[in-house]
Short mmCIF file of C-alpha atoms and ligand atoms in Angstrom, two decimals:
data_model
loop_
_atom_site.label_atom_id
_atom_site.label_comp_id
_atom_site.label_asym_id
_atom_site.label_seq_id
_atom_site.Cartn_x
_atom_site.Cartn_y
_atom_site.Cartn_z
CA MET A 1 0.55 28.86 16.86
CA ASN A 2 0.09 25.60 15.32
CA ASP A 3 -3.25 25.15 17.27
CA ASP A 4 -5.34 26.22 14.81
CA PHE A 5 -3.36 24.20 11.79
CA LEU A 6 -4.38 20.78 13.98
CA THR A 7 -7.81 21.58 14.23
CA ARG A 8 -8.26 22.88 10.61
CA LEU A 9 -6.56 19.65 9.04
CA PRO A 10 -9.56 17.43 8.13
CA LYS A 11 -9.01 14.60 10.70
CA ALA A 12 -10.65 10.82 9.81
CA GLU A 13 -10.97 8.61 12.87
CA LEU A 14 -10.76 5.18 12.11
CA HIS A 15 -10.31 3.86 15.24
CA LEU A 16 -12.75 4.58 17.87
CA HIS A 17 -15.13 2.74 20.21
CA ILE A 18 -18.26 5.04 20.89
CA GLU A 19 -18.48 3.73 24.43
CA GLY A 20 -15.40 4.78 24.98
CA THR A 21 -16.40 8.45 24.33
CA LEU A 22 -18.62 8.37 27.44
CA GLU A 23 -17.41 11.41 29.26
CA PRO A 24 -18.08 11.31 33.18
CA GLU A 25 -20.89 13.80 32.62
CA LEU A 26 -23.07 12.14 30.52
CA MET A 27 -22.33 9.20 32.44
CA PHE A 28 -23.96 10.96 35.66
CA ALA A 29 -26.64 12.00 34.30
CA LEU A 30 -27.66 9.14 32.12
CA ALA A 31 -27.64 6.80 35.32
CA GLU A 32 -29.91 9.57 37.35
CA ARG A 33 -31.83 9.04 33.68
CA ASN A 34 -32.17 5.64 34.13
CA GLY A 35 -31.67 4.91 38.51
CA VAL A 36 -28.58 3.21 37.69
CA SER A 37 -25.78 3.42 40.63
CA LEU A 38 -22.38 4.21 39.67
CA PRO A 39 -19.41 3.40 41.85
CA TYR A 40 -17.73 6.80 41.94
CA ALA A 41 -18.92 10.01 44.67
CA SER A 42 -18.73 12.57 42.02
CA ILE A 43 -17.54 13.61 38.03
CA GLU A 44 -14.09 14.10 39.52
CA ALA A 45 -13.85 11.32 41.60
CA ALA A 46 -14.60 8.92 38.21
CA ARG A 47 -11.88 10.76 36.18
CA LYS A 48 -9.35 10.10 39.21
CA ALA A 49 -10.62 6.51 39.29
CA TYR A 50 -9.28 6.52 35.64
CA ASP A 51 -5.38 5.46 36.45
CA PHE A 52 -4.80 2.56 34.50
CA SER A 53 -1.91 -0.55 34.72
CA ASP A 54 -2.55 -2.57 31.60
CA LEU A 55 -5.74 -3.08 29.33
CA GLN A 56 -7.95 -5.56 31.82
CA SER A 57 -7.50 -2.83 34.27
CA PHE A 58 -9.39 0.02 31.76
CA LEU A 59 -11.68 -2.75 30.39
CA ASP A 60 -13.34 -3.17 33.95
CA LEU A 61 -14.30 0.55 34.52
CA TYR A 62 -15.32 0.66 30.43
CA TYR A 63 -18.05 -1.92 31.47
CA GLN A 64 -18.80 -0.93 34.27
CA GLY A 65 -19.50 3.04 32.62
CA MET A 66 -21.79 1.55 29.78
CA SER A 67 -23.98 0.52 32.24
CA VAL A 68 -25.70 3.66 32.42
CA LEU A 69 -26.67 3.09 28.90
CA VAL A 70 -30.08 1.75 28.54
CA SER A 71 -32.16 3.15 25.75
CA ALA A 72 -32.08 3.86 22.10
CA GLN A 73 -31.75 7.85 23.51
CA ASP A 74 -29.07 6.67 25.72
CA PHE A 75 -26.87 5.75 22.74
CA GLU A 76 -28.18 8.47 20.30
CA ASP A 77 -27.38 10.97 23.13
CA LEU A 78 -24.16 9.28 23.45
CA ALA A 79 -22.99 9.02 20.31
CA MET A 80 -24.39 13.11 19.33
CA ASP A 81 -22.73 13.95 22.54
CA TYR A 82 -19.39 12.60 21.19
CA PHE A 83 -19.75 13.64 17.49
CA ARG A 84 -20.47 17.84 18.64
CA ARG A 85 -17.05 17.62 20.44
CA ALA A 86 -15.62 15.69 17.23
CA ALA A 87 -16.87 18.07 14.88
CA ALA A 88 -15.83 20.96 17.39
CA GLU A 89 -11.89 19.83 16.71
CA GLY A 90 -11.44 19.34 13.14
CA VAL A 91 -12.89 15.63 12.58
CA VAL A 92 -15.08 14.71 9.37
CA HIS A 93 -15.34 11.70 9.65
CA VAL A 94 -15.67 8.83 12.14
CA GLU A 95 -15.76 4.75 12.01
CA LEU A 96 -17.19 3.46 15.56
CA HIS A 97 -16.59 0.76 16.84
CA VAL A 98 -19.72 -1.02 18.57
CA ASP A 99 -19.63 -3.44 21.19
CA PRO A 100 -23.32 -5.00 21.33
CA GLN A 101 -22.15 -7.93 23.33
CA ALA A 102 -21.59 -6.31 26.16
CA HIS A 103 -25.24 -4.64 26.03
CA ARG A 104 -26.57 -7.62 25.20
CA ALA A 105 -25.32 -9.21 28.96
CA ARG A 106 -27.64 -6.03 30.56
CA GLY A 107 -30.69 -7.29 28.54
CA VAL A 108 -30.41 -4.48 26.18
CA THR A 109 -31.47 -5.47 22.62
CA LEU A 110 -29.24 -5.05 18.99
CA ASP A 111 -32.34 -2.81 18.02
CA GLN A 112 -31.57 -0.40 20.66
CA VAL A 113 -28.55 0.38 20.04
CA MET A 114 -28.97 0.95 16.62
CA THR A 115 -31.87 2.77 16.55
CA GLY A 116 -30.15 5.26 18.73
CA LEU A 117 -26.83 5.16 16.54
CA THR A 118 -28.13 5.12 13.46
CA ALA A 119 -29.96 8.34 14.08
CA ALA A 120 -27.28 10.07 15.93
CA CYS A 121 -25.12 9.42 12.66
CA ALA A 122 -27.74 10.72 10.22
CA ARG A 123 -27.93 13.68 12.50
CA ALA A 124 -23.87 14.15 12.51
CA ARG A 125 -23.85 14.01 8.71
CA THR A 126 -26.84 16.89 8.21
CA GLU A 127 -26.02 19.14 11.49
CA LEU A 128 -22.19 18.74 11.32
CA ASP A 129 -21.14 17.76 7.83
CA LEU A 130 -19.58 14.70 10.09
CA SER A 131 -19.77 11.59 8.10
CA SER A 132 -19.13 7.79 9.78
CA ALA A 133 -19.23 4.35 9.59
CA MET A 134 -20.12 1.23 12.08
CA ILE A 135 -18.18 -1.43 12.36
CA LEU A 136 -19.50 -4.78 14.35
CA ALA A 137 -17.01 -5.63 16.98
CA PHE A 138 -16.78 -9.31 18.52
CA LEU A 139 -15.39 -9.26 22.41
CA ARG A 140 -12.31 -11.45 22.09
CA ASP A 141 -12.73 -12.61 25.40
CA GLN A 142 -16.25 -14.37 25.15
CA PRO A 143 -16.34 -17.41 23.32
CA ALA A 144 -16.30 -17.61 19.68
CA GLU A 145 -20.46 -18.91 19.14
CA ASP A 146 -21.28 -15.33 20.68
CA ALA A 147 -19.95 -13.56 18.34
CA MET A 148 -20.93 -16.07 15.23
CA GLN A 149 -24.50 -15.79 17.14
CA LEU A 150 -24.32 -12.20 17.00
CA LEU A 151 -23.16 -11.68 13.38
CA GLU A 152 -26.08 -13.90 12.58
CA ASP A 153 -28.64 -11.77 14.61
CA ALA A 154 -26.97 -8.79 13.31
CA GLN A 155 -28.63 -9.32 9.77
CA PRO A 156 -31.19 -7.04 9.67
CA TYR A 157 -28.39 -3.88 10.24
CA LEU A 158 -25.95 -5.18 8.01
CA GLN A 159 -26.51 -2.28 5.49
CA HIS A 160 -25.25 -0.51 8.96
CA PHE A 161 -22.09 -1.90 9.11
CA SER A 162 -19.22 -1.46 7.09
CA ALA A 163 -17.08 -3.94 8.53
CA VAL A 164 -16.37 -6.32 11.49
CA GLY A 165 -13.71 -6.01 14.57
CA LEU A 166 -12.36 -7.70 17.27
CA ASP A 167 -11.66 -6.18 20.60
CA SER A 168 -11.52 -6.03 24.56
CA ALA A 169 -8.90 -8.27 26.38
CA GLU A 170 -6.23 -9.21 23.56
CA GLN A 171 -3.93 -11.74 25.56
CA GLY A 172 -4.94 -15.01 25.38
CA ASN A 173 -7.21 -14.78 22.96
CA PRO A 174 -5.67 -15.11 19.57
CA PRO A 175 -7.21 -13.69 16.41
CA SER A 176 -7.08 -17.78 14.72
CA LYS A 177 -10.41 -18.06 17.77
CA PHE A 178 -12.89 -16.55 15.65
CA ARG A 179 -11.35 -17.73 11.93
CA GLU A 180 -14.84 -19.15 11.50
CA VAL A 181 -16.81 -15.97 12.49
CA PHE A 182 -14.35 -13.62 10.06
CA ALA A 183 -15.21 -15.95 7.26
CA ARG A 184 -19.01 -16.02 7.49
CA ALA A 185 -18.40 -11.97 7.93
CA ARG A 186 -16.60 -12.23 5.03
CA GLU A 187 -19.25 -13.99 3.03
CA LEU A 188 -21.88 -11.45 4.02
CA GLY A 189 -20.01 -8.85 2.33
CA LEU A 190 -18.29 -6.94 5.28
CA GLU A 191 -14.58 -5.45 5.72
CA ARG A 192 -12.27 -6.59 8.48
CA VAL A 193 -10.09 -5.48 11.24
CA ALA A 194 -9.14 -6.54 14.22
CA HIS A 195 -7.11 -5.73 16.79
CA ALA A 196 -3.93 -7.00 17.52
CA GLY A 197 -0.15 -6.08 18.84
CA GLU A 198 -1.84 -3.87 21.44
CA GLU A 199 -0.60 -6.24 24.65
CA GLY A 200 -0.38 -8.98 22.06
CA PRO A 201 2.29 -10.39 20.21
CA PRO A 202 3.44 -9.93 16.52
CA SER A 203 2.21 -13.57 15.91
CA TYR A 204 -1.47 -12.37 16.85
CA ILE A 205 -0.88 -9.44 13.79
CA ARG A 206 0.12 -12.01 11.84
CA GLU A 207 -2.79 -14.57 12.27
CA ALA A 208 -5.18 -11.36 12.19
CA LEU A 209 -3.76 -10.76 8.28
CA ASP A 210 -3.75 -14.37 7.09
CA GLU A 211 -6.34 -16.10 9.60
CA LEU A 212 -9.20 -13.45 9.60
CA GLN A 213 -8.03 -11.68 6.61
CA VAL A 214 -8.35 -7.97 8.19
CA CYS A 215 -8.12 -4.83 5.46
CA ARG A 216 -6.58 -2.72 8.30
CA ILE A 217 -4.68 -3.56 11.99
CA ASP A 218 -6.17 -1.80 15.37
CA HIS A 219 -3.42 -0.76 17.10
CA GLY A 220 -0.45 -3.17 15.76
CA VAL A 221 2.10 -1.37 17.65
CA ARG A 222 3.99 -4.48 18.65
CA ALA A 223 5.40 -5.51 15.01
CA ILE A 224 8.41 -3.73 15.50
CA GLU A 225 9.49 -6.13 17.71
CA ASP A 226 9.26 -8.83 14.37
CA ILE A 227 11.22 -7.28 11.99
CA GLU A 228 10.11 -9.74 8.84
CA LEU A 229 6.57 -8.47 9.85
CA VAL A 230 7.32 -5.09 9.66
CA GLU A 231 9.00 -5.63 5.87
CA ARG A 232 5.46 -7.47 5.45
CA LEU A 233 3.29 -4.93 6.27
CA ALA A 234 4.97 -2.00 4.55
CA ASP A 235 5.16 -4.08 1.37
CA GLU A 236 1.90 -5.21 1.70
CA GLY A 237 0.18 -1.34 2.53
CA THR A 238 -1.55 -2.50 5.68
CA VAL A 239 -2.82 0.28 7.57
CA LEU A 240 -2.31 0.66 11.22
CA THR A 241 -4.87 2.63 13.00
CA VAL A 242 -2.44 3.52 16.36
CA CYS A 243 -3.79 4.94 19.03
CA PRO A 244 -0.96 7.39 21.11
CA LEU A 245 -3.05 8.47 24.10
CA SER A 246 -4.41 5.59 24.73
CA ASN A 247 -0.92 3.71 24.41
CA VAL A 248 0.47 5.89 27.08
CA ARG A 249 -2.50 5.45 29.51
CA LEU A 250 -2.25 1.43 29.20
CA LYS A 251 1.55 1.23 30.20
CA VAL A 252 1.90 0.06 26.30
CA VAL A 253 4.67 2.48 26.35
CA GLU A 254 6.21 4.06 29.48
CA GLN A 255 5.78 7.84 27.62
CA LEU A 256 5.15 8.93 23.78
CA GLU A 257 8.33 10.22 23.45
CA HIS A 258 9.31 6.01 23.40
CA HIS A 259 6.69 5.46 20.83
CA SER A 260 7.27 2.92 18.16
CA LEU A 261 5.73 5.40 15.91
CA PRO A 262 8.03 7.21 14.65
CA ALA A 263 10.14 3.81 13.99
CA LEU A 264 6.98 2.24 12.11
CA ILE A 265 6.64 5.31 9.85
CA ASP A 266 10.40 5.69 8.60
CA ALA A 267 9.71 1.11 8.17
CA GLY A 268 7.54 2.08 5.64
CA LEU A 269 4.30 1.90 7.09
CA VAL A 270 0.98 3.36 6.83
CA VAL A 271 0.07 4.31 9.47
CA THR A 272 -2.74 6.76 11.38
CA ILE A 273 -3.47 8.77 14.41
CA ASN A 274 -6.16 7.88 16.56
CA SER A 275 -8.31 8.43 19.78
CA ASP A 276 -9.46 5.11 21.09
CA ASP A 277 -11.46 5.64 23.90
CA PRO A 278 -11.13 9.41 24.57
CA ALA A 279 -13.19 9.84 27.43
CA TYR A 280 -11.04 7.63 29.40
CA PHE A 281 -7.54 8.05 27.86
CA GLY A 282 -7.37 12.14 28.06
CA GLY A 283 -8.00 13.80 24.88
CA GLY A 284 -9.90 13.73 21.08
CA MET A 285 -7.88 13.55 17.88
CA ARG A 286 -6.82 16.83 18.35
CA GLU A 287 -5.12 16.04 21.28
CA ASN A 288 -3.71 12.76 20.06
CA PHE A 289 -2.47 14.48 16.93
CA ALA A 290 -0.79 17.53 19.19
CA ALA A 291 1.21 15.27 21.59
CA CYS A 292 2.94 13.45 18.81
CA GLN A 293 4.12 16.66 17.46
CA LYS A 294 5.45 17.77 20.83
CA ALA A 295 7.10 14.48 21.41
CA PHE A 296 8.55 13.74 18.00
CA GLY A 297 8.55 16.92 16.52
CA TRP A 298 6.55 16.49 13.37
CA SER A 299 6.18 18.92 10.69
CA ASP A 300 2.95 19.78 9.58
CA GLU A 301 3.96 18.27 6.05
CA THR A 302 3.74 14.82 7.95
CA LEU A 303 0.69 15.69 10.01
CA THR A 304 -0.99 16.15 6.71
CA TRP A 305 0.15 13.10 5.39
CA LEU A 306 -1.10 10.93 8.28
CA ALA A 307 -4.11 12.88 8.24
CA SER A 308 -4.30 11.79 4.55
CA ASN A 309 -3.74 8.03 5.09
CA ALA A 310 -6.70 8.11 7.15
CA ILE A 311 -9.32 9.70 4.82
CA GLU A 312 -7.37 7.14 2.20
CA ALA A 313 -8.12 4.38 4.34
CA ALA A 314 -11.47 5.32 5.11
CA PHE A 315 -14.89 3.21 4.46
CA MET A 316 -16.42 5.93 2.86
CA ASP A 317 -18.22 6.33 -0.86
CA ASP A 318 -15.79 8.04 -3.55
CA ALA A 319 -17.87 11.06 -3.57
CA ARG A 320 -17.09 11.98 0.28
CA ARG A 321 -13.24 10.83 -0.33
CA GLU A 322 -12.69 13.15 -2.86
CA GLU A 323 -14.09 15.60 -1.15
CA LEU A 324 -12.17 15.27 2.10
CA ARG A 325 -8.79 15.03 -0.35
CA GLN A 326 -10.33 18.14 -1.49
CA ARG A 327 -10.30 19.60 2.04
CA LEU A 328 -6.69 18.62 2.32
CA LEU A 329 -5.00 19.99 -0.42
CA ASN A 330 -6.90 23.40 0.37
CA LEU A 331 -5.67 23.32 3.75
N1 ADE B 1 -12.46 -2.01 23.66
C1 ADE B 1 -12.20 -0.47 24.15
N2 ADE B 1 -10.98 -0.09 24.10
C2 ADE B 1 -10.13 -1.34 23.88
C3 ADE B 1 -8.76 -1.32 23.18
N3 ADE B 1 -8.19 -0.28 23.34
N4 ADE B 1 -8.20 -2.24 23.44
C4 ADE B 1 -9.33 -3.28 23.36
N5 ADE B 1 -10.43 -3.62 23.01
C5 ADE B 1 -10.96 -2.41 23.72
ZN1 ZN B 2 -9.31 0.26 20.19
#
């Protein structure tokens, strides 16, 4: 009954790893195209292997899966495949985290990555009426020097990036490790976001705010353990990009019904709903909204408010934001 409403709802996705949109079907097709061998006997076997105990157990398969991405065309195909699925479920804007360090380590150049992704973003805008922004993500489990090198090497492409981000294995890799890198990004005119409080403690969220000067926190769900932090996030209107199905699949929470989302909303935080790595976590934006609607009994008003939060917090120009606001009003 509400199915149609959830599809029509104009959804902006602020937390998505483009490499995490690689469905097993495309993974197998690209493996064949590029002569890359995969550790799975079949597409079904790949899906079956997506049974994670924590973030690291997912990251191991995530980095392995992306080994099929070699040429610019592969990156364009990857993103177009995702953009078509997203548009079909009512996604109107996507902000893509991109992990160039993971590709460079395999001998794939930043130019190959960017040529493919920028082509797909331009096509999505004209072919699907889907706008996008890109986030240059640093792998926090790699040395800060590597992140700084990537940032310097990315200068020819900076017009394509709205922000820098911080992802990969959180525990033991606090935001402060990247203080200088984020300061340099700020100097270069880039916005800043960071994963924090997914598996890491609430203190990592404070560090991301104080030392990296981020405008949004990716995940941030462990903020709920620190009431003063919750108050601060509410007072400052800091946006959390929460990924409900991801949190269940990576065992951040046991089941969705136990998720801190309703408590965070009650505490006055600005939260948004996102899919993180939809090919690995059992669904895209529509599935995430639908699962929350079911688990928390959210009304259409709450779902609309969540969609509005994302439109307001997105990296997009005023004209596009106004267009999407109007679409939300005329639902
Ligand atoms: N890279 C891709 N997905 C991620 C996640 N959920 N957390 C941290 N790094 C990631
Ligand atoms: Zn993420």
